[in-house]
GROMACS .gro file of C-alpha atoms in nm:
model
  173
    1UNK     CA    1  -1.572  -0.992  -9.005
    2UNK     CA    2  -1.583  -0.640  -8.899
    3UNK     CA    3  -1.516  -0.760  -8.507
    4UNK     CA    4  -1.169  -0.894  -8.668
    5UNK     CA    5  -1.092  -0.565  -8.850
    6UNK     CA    6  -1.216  -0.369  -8.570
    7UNK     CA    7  -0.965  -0.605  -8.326
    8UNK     CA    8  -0.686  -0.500  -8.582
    9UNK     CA    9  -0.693  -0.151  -8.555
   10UNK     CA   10  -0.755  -0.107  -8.183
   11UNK     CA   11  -0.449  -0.361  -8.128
   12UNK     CA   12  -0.237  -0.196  -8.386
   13UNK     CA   13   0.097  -0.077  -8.245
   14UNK     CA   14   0.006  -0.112  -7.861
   15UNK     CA   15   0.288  -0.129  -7.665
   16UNK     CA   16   0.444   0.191  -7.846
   17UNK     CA   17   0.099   0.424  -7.773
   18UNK     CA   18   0.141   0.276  -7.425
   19UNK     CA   19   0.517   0.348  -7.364
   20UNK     CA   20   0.436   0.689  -7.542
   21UNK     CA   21   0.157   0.723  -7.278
   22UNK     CA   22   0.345   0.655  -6.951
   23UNK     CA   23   0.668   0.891  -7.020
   24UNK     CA   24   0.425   1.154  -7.092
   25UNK     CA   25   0.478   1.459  -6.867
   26UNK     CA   26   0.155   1.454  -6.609
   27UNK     CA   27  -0.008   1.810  -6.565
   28UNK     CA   28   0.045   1.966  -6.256
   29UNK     CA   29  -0.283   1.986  -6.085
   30UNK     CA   30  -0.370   2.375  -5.979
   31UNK     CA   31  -0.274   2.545  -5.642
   32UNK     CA   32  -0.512   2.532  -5.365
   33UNK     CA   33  -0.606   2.824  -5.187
   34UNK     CA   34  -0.436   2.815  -4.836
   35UNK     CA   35  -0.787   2.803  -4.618
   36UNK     CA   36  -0.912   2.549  -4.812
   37UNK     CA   37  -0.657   2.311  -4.610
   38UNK     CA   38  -0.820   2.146  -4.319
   39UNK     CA   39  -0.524   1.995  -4.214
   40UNK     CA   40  -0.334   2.345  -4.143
   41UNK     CA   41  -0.633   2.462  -3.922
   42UNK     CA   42  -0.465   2.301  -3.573
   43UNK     CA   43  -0.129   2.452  -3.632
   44UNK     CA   44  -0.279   2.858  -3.586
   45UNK     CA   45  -0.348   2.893  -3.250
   46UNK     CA   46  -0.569   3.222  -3.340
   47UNK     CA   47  -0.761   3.036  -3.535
   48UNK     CA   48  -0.852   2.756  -3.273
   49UNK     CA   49  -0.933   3.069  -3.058
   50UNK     CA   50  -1.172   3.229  -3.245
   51UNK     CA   51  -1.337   2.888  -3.323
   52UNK     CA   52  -1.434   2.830  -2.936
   53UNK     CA   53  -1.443   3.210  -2.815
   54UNK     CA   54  -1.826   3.299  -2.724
   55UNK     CA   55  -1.943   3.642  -2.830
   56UNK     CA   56  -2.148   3.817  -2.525
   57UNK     CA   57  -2.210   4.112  -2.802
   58UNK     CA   58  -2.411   3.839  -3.010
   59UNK     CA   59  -2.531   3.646  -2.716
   60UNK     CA   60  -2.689   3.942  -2.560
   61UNK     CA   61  -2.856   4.026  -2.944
   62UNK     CA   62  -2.964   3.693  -2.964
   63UNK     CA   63  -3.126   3.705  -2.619
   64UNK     CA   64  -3.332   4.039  -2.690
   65UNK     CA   65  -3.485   3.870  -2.994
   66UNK     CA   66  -3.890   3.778  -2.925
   67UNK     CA   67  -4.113   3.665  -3.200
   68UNK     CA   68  -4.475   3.709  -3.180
   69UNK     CA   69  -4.698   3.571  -3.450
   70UNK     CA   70  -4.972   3.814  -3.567
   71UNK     CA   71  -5.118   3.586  -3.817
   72UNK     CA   72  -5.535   3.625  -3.761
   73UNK     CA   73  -5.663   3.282  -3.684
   74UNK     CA   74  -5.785   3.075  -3.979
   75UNK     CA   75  -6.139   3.024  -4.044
   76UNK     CA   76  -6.257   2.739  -4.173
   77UNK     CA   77  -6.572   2.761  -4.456
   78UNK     CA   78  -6.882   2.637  -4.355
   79UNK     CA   79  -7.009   2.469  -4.674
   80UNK     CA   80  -7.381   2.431  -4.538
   81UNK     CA   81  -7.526   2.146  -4.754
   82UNK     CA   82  -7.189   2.065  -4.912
   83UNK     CA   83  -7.151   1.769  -4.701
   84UNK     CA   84  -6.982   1.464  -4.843
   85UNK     CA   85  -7.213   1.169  -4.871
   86UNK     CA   86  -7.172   0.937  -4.570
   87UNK     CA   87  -7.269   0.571  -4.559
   88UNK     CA   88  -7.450   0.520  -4.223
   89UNK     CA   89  -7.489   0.122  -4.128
   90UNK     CA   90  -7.719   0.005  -3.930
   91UNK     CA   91  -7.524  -0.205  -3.657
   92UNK     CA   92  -7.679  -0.496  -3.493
   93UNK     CA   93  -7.549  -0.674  -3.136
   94UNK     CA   94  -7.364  -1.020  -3.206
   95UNK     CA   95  -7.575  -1.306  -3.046
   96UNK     CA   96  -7.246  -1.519  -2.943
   97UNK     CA   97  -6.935  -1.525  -2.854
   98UNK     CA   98  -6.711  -1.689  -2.635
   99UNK     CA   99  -6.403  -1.561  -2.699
  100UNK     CA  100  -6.465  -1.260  -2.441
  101UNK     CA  101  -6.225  -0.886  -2.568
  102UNK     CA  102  -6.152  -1.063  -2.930
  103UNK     CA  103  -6.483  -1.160  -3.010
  104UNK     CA  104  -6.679  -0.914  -3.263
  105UNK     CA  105  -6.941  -0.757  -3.078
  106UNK     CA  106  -7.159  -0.559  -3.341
  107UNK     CA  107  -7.180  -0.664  -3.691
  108UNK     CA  108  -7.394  -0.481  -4.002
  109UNK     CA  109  -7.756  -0.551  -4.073
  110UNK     CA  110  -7.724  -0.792  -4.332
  111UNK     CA  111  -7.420  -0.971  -4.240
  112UNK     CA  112  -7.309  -1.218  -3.963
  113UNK     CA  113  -6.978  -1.318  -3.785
  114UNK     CA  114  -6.834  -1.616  -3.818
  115UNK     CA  115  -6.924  -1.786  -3.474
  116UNK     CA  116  -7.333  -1.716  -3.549
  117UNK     CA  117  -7.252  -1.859  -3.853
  118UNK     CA  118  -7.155  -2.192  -3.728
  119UNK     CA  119  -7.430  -2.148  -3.476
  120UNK     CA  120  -7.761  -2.057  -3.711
  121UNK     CA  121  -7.611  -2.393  -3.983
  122UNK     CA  122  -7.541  -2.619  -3.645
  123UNK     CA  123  -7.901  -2.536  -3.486
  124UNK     CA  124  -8.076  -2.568  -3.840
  125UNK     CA  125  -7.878  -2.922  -3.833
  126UNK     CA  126  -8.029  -3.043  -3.511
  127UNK     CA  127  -8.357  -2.834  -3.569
  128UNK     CA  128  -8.454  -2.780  -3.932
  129UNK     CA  129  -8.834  -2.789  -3.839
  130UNK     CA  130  -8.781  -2.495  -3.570
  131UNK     CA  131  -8.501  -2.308  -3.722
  132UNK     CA  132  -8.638  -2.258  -4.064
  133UNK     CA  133  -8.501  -2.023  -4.331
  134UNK     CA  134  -8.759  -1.765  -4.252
  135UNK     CA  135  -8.697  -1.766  -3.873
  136UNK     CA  136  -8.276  -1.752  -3.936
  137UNK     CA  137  -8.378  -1.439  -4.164
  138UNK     CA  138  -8.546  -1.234  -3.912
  139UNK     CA  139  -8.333  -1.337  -3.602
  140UNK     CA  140  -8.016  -1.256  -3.756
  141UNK     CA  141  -8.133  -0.956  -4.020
  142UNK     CA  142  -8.045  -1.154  -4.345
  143UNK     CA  143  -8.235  -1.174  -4.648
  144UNK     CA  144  -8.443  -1.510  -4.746
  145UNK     CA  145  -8.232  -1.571  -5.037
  146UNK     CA  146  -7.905  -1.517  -4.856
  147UNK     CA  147  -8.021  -1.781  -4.571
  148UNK     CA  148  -8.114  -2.017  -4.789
  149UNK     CA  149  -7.807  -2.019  -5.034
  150UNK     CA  150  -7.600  -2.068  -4.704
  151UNK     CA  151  -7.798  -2.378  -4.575
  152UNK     CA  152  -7.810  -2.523  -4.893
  153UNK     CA  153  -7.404  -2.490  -4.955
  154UNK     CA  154  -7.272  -2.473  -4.621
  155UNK     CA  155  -7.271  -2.770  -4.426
  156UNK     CA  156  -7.098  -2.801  -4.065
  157UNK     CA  157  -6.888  -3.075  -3.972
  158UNK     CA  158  -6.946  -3.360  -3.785
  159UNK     CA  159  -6.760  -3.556  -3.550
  160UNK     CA  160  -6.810  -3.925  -3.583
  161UNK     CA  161  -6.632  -4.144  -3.348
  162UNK     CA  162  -6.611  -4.539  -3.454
  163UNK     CA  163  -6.693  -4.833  -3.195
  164UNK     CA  164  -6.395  -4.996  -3.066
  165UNK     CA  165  -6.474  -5.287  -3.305
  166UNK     CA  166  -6.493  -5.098  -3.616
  167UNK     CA  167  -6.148  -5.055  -3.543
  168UNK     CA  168  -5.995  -5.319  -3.475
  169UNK     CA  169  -6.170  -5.452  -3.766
  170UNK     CA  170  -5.946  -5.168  -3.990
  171UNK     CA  171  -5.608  -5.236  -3.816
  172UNK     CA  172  -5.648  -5.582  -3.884
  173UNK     CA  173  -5.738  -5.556  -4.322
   0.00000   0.00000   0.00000
């Protein structure tokens, strides 16, 4: 309801505010300053001149000028034992790796890279009685635990090829 009333009002006696409006006198806007128009500046001649006329009085000021810094040099605090912690990790050579400048070529103690990875689970595979847990720990600088959650839930794949039979045997069902 108050949309309508509102509607009312502002639509109330339009076109006379409107024609009201437009024969209004406009205000003159105010007058410019004459070097404030750019478009003026070609038509003086001595103003072009002065624009591209080189001063030797400045030139030769400008040339004398010299700076020299006489800052004294900073010096920097020597804290003594206010070192920042740093975490120093003990880096061990990777034992493979075939994939010559991209392969990893030092890894931390505790961790391996992906290609000794699939090496240590692939040779425990073939070998379980010869690589044990025990024997991956200490030849790759893992801990027991950590070895033997990865052999128990890692498991590398296998390639199994079919005899030619077997196949013809699935084409055919």
């Amino acid at each position: 309801m108050g949309g309508r009333l509102a509607r009312v009002f502002r639509t109330f006696n339009v076109e006379n505010r409107a024609r009201r409006e437009i024969s209004r006198e406009k205000p003159r806007p105010a007058p410019r300053h004459p070097t404030s128009r750019l478009d003026e500046l070609p038509d003086h001649p001595g103003i072009k001149e002065e624009i591209y006329r080189k001063d030797d009085r400045l030139l030769t000021l400008l040339k004398d000028v010299y700076v020299q810094s006489r800052d004294s040099p900073v010096r920097v605090k020597d804290g003594g034992g206010e070192h920042l912690p740093q975490k120093h990790e003990e880096k061990r050579l990777t034992k493979l790796g075939h994939l010559g400048d991209a392969d990893i070529k030092k890894v931390s103690k505790g961790k391996i890279s992906i290609v000794e990875a699939l090496t240590l689970l692939n040779n425990h595979k073939l070998n379980p009685q010869i690589w044990t847990a025990e024997k991956i720990a200490v030849e790759y600088s893992l801990e027991l635990k950590d070895v033997n959650s990865l052999l128990e839930f890692f498991i590398p794949f296998t390639v199994q090829e079919f005899p030619k039979e077997t196949r013809k045997a699935i084409k055919s069902t």
